[in-house]
Tab-separated table of C-alpha atoms in Angstrom:
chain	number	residue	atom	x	y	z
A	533	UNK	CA	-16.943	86.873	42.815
A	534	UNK	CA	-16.931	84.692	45.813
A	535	UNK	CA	-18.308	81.793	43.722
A	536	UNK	CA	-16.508	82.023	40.795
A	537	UNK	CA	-14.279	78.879	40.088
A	538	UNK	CA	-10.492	79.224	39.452
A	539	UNK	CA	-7.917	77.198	38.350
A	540	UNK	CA	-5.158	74.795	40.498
A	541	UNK	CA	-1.828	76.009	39.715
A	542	UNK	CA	-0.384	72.357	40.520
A	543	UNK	CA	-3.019	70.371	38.174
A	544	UNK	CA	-6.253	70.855	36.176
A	545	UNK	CA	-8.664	71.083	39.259
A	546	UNK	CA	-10.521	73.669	39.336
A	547	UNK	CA	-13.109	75.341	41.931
A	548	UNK	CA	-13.696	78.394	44.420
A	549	UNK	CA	-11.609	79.692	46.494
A	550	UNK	CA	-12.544	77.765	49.569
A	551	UNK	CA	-12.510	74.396	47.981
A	552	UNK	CA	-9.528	75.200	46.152
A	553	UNK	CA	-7.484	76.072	49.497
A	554	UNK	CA	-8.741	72.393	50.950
A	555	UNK	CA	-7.940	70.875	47.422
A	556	UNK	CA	-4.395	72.409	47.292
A	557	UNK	CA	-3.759	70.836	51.118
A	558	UNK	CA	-5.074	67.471	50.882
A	559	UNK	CA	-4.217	66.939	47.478
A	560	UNK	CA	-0.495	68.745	46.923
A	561	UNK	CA	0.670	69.337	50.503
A	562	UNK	CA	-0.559	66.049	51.849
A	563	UNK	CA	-2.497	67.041	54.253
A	564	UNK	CA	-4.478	63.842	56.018
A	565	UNK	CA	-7.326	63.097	58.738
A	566	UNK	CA	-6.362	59.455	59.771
A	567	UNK	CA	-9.386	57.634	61.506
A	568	UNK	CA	-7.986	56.483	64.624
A	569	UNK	CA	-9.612	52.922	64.068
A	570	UNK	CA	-8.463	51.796	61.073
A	571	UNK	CA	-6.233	52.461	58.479
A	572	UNK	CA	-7.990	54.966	56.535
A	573	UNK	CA	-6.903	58.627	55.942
A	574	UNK	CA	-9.263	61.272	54.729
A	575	UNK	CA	-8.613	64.439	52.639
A	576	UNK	CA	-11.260	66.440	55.008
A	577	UNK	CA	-12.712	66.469	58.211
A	578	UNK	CA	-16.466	66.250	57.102
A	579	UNK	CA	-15.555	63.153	55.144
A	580	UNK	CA	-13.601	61.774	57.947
A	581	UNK	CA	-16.718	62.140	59.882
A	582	UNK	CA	-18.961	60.163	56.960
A	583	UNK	CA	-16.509	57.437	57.280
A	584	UNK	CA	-16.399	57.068	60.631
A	585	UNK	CA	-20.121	57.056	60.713
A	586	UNK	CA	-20.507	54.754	57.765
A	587	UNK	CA	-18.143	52.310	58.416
A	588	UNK	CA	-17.764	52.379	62.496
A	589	UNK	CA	-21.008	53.198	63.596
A	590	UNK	CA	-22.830	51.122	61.010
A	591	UNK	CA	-25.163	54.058	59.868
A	592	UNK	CA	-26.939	53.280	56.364
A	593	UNK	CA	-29.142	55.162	54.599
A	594	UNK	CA	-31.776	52.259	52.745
A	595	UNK	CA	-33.295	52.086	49.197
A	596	UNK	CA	-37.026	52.150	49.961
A	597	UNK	CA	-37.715	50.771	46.805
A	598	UNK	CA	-34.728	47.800	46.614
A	599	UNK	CA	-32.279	46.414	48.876
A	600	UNK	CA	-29.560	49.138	48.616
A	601	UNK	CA	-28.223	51.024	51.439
A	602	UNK	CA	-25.912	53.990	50.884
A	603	UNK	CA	-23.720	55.455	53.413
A	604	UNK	CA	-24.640	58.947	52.924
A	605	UNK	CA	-27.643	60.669	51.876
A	606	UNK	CA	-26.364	62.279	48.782
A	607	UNK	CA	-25.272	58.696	47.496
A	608	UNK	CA	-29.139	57.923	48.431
A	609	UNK	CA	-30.552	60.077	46.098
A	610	UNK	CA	-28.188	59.706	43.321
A	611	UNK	CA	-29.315	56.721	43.645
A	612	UNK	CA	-32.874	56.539	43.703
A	613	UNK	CA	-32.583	59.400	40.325
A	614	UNK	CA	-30.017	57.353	38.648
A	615	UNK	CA	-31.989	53.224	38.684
A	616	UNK	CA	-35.418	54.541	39.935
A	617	UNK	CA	-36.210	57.522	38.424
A	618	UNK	CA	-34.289	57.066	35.171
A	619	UNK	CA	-31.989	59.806	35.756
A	620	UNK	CA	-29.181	59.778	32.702
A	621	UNK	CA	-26.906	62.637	31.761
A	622	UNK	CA	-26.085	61.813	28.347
A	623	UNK	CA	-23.498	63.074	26.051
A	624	UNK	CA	-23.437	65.329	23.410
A	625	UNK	CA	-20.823	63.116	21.182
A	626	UNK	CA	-21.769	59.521	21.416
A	627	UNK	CA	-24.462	57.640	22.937
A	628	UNK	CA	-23.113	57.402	26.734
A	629	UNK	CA	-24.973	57.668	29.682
A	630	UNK	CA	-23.737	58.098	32.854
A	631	UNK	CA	-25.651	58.028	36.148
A	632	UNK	CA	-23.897	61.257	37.876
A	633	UNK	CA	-22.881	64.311	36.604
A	634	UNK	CA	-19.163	63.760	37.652
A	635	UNK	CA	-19.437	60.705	35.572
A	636	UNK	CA	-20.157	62.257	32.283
A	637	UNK	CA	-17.213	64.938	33.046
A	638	UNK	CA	-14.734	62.135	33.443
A	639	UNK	CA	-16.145	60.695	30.461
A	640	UNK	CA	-15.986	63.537	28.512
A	641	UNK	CA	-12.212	64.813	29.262
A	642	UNK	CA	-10.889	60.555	29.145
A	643	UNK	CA	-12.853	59.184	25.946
A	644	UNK	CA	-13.519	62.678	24.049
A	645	UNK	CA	-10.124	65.421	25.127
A	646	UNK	CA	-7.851	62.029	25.589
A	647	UNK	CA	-7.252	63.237	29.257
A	648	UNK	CA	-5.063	60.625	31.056
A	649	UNK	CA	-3.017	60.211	33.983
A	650	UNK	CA	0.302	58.296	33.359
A	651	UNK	CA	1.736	56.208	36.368
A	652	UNK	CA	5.469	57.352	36.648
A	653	UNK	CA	6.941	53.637	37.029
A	654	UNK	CA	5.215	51.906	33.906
A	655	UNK	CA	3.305	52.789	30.886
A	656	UNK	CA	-0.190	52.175	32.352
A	657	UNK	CA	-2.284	55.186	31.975
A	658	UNK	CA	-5.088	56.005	33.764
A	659	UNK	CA	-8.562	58.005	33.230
A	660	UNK	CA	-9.171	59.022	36.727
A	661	UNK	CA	-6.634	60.506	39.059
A	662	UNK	CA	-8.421	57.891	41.727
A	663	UNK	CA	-8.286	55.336	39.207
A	664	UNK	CA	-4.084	56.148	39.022
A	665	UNK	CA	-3.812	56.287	43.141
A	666	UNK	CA	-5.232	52.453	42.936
A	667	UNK	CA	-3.108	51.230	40.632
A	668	UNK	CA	-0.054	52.675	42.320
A	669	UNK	CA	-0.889	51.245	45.382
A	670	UNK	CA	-2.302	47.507	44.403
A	671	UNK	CA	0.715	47.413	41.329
A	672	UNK	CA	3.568	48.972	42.677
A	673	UNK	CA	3.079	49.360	46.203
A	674	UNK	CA	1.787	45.703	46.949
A	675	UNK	CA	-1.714	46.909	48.617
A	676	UNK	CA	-3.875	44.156	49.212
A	677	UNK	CA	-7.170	43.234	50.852
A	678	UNK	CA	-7.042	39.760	52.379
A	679	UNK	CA	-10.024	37.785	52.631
A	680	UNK	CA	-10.169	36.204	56.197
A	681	UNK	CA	-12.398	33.197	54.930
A	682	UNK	CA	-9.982	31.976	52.057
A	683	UNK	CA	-6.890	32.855	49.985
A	684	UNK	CA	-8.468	35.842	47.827
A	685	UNK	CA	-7.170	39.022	47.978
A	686	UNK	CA	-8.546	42.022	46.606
A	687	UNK	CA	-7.182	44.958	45.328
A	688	UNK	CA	-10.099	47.612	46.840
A	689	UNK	CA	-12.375	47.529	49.786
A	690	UNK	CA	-15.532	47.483	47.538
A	691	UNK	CA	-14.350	44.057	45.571
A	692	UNK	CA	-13.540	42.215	48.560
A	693	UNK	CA	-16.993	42.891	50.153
A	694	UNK	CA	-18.499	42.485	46.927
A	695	UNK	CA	-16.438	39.031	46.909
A	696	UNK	CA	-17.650	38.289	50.684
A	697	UNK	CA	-21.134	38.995	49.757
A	698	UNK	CA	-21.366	36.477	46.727
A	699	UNK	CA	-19.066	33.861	47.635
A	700	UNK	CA	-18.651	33.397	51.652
A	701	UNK	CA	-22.596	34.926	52.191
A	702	UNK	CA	-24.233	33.498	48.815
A	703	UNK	CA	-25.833	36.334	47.972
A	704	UNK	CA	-26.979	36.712	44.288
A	705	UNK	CA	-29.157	38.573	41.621
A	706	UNK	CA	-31.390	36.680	39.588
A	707	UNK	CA	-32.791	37.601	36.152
A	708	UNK	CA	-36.473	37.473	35.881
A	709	UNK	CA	-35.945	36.732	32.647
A	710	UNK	CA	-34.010	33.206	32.359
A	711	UNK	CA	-32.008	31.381	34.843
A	712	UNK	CA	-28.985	33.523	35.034
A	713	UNK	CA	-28.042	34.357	38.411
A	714	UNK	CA	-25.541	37.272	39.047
A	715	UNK	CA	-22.995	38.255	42.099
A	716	UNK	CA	-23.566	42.266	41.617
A	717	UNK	CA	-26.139	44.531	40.643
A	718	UNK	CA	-24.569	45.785	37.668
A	719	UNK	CA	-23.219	42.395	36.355
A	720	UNK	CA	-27.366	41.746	36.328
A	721	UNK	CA	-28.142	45.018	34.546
A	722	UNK	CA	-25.462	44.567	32.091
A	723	UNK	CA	-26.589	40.261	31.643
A	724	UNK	CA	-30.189	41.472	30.544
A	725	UNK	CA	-29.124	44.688	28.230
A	726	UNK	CA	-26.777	42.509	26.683
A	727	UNK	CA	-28.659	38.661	26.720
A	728	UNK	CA	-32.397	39.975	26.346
A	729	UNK	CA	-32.200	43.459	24.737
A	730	UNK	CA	-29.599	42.607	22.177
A	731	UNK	CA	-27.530	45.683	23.627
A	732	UNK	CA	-24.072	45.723	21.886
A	733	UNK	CA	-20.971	48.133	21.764
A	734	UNK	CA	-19.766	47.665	17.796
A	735	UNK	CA	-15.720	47.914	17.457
A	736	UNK	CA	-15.020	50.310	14.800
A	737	UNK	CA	-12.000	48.593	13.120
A	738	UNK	CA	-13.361	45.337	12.726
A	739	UNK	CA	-16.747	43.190	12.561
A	740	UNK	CA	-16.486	42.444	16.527
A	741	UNK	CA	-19.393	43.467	18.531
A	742	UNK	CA	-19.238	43.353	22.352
A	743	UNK	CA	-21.636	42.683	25.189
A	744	UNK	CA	-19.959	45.359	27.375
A	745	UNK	CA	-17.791	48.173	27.038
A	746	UNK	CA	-15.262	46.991	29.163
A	747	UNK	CA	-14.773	44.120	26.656
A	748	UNK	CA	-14.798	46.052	23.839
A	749	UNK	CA	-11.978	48.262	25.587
A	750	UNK	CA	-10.177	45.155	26.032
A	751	UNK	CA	-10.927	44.048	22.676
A	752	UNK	CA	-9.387	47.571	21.166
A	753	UNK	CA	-6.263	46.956	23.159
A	754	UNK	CA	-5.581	43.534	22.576
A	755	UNK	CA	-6.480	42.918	18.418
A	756	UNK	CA	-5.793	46.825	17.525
A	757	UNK	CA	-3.327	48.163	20.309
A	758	UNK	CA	-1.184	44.903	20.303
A	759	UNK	CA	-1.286	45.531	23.927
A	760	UNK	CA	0.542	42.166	25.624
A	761	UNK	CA	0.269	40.890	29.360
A	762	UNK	CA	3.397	38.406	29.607
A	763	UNK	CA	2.433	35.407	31.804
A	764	UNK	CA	4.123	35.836	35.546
């Protein structure tokens, strides 16, 4: 009994009792860690602690096999399963493969249940309660990330580093297969399934046939959805 999973009775979470205690505090009664060095604010200790490591200390965990380094050892070897080993947990309804198991879940409940999380001050709707906490913040709440090299600003931590990397630091991904030269990993991975092994995702209203699924998602929304983005 002391492992079986039970339900939130605030939301759809749902886990033992022990994680649902911690859930219920840092995700309904606000309960925070704040790092006393930046600005960022933690839903546990133990993650608090990762952070601090990560990001403070400067502890990495490298890729012995590529250039990555991860900031925890879990991330490490979902990572060497997922683009080493081949690692894919695939789903049972359509051809999608995700490279963690939490992946295919959110997959599963956004694109397959229609599971969505609807901001309460406009009609965006969002397939990840992270994914929603973003938006409200970058959209509604003005949350930026300066660049201190030039006027860009992004939205999240991980674009503006990613934006650092390729643009202040010049550091790129080449295809070994033509002379395309990416900024990320997975703009490279997606160049060659698309470009060299003819991968497409097929719209199935119409003829179109994208080279990524985020295109094809904004293909659905703007030909089929009539979904409109006034100009500012």
């Amino acid at each position: 009994m002391e492992h079986q999973k039970i339900f939130c009775d605030q939301c759809d979470f749902k886990a033992t009792k022990k994680n649902l205690l911690i859930h219920k505090k840092s995700n309904h009664e606000g309960v925070k860690f704040p790092c006393d060095q930046c600005e960022y604010k933690a839903t546990h200790k133990h993650v608090l602690l990762k952070h601090f490591r990560s990001k403070h200390e400067g502890v990495k965990y490298p890729c012995d096999q590529c250039d990555y380094k991860a900031t925890q050892k879990g991330h490490l070897l979902t990572h060497l399963k997922s683009k080493h080993k081949g690692v894919k947990y695939s789903c049972d309804k359509c051809d999608y493969k995700a490279t963690h198991r939490s992946g295919l879940w959110t997959h599963n409940k956004s694109v397959h249940e229609g599971v969505k999380f609807p901001c309460n001050q406009c009609d965006h709707k969002a397939t990840q309660r992270g994914s929603l906490l973003i938006h409200i913040k970058t959209v509604h709440e003005g949350l930026t990330f300066p660049c201190d090299q030039c006027d860009y600003k992004a939205t999240q931590r991980s674009s503006l580093l990613r934006h650092i990397k390729s643009v202040h630091e010049g550091v790129k991904y080449p295809c070994d297969q033509c002379d395309y030269k990416a900024t990320q990993r997975s703009t490279l991975l997606s160049h060659r399934k698309s470009i060299h092994e003819g991968l497409k995702y097929p719209c199935d209203q119409c003829d179109y046939k994208a080279t990524a699924r985020r295109n094809l998602s904004r293909h659905l929304k703007y030909v089929h959805e009539g979904v409109k983005y006034p100009c500012d």
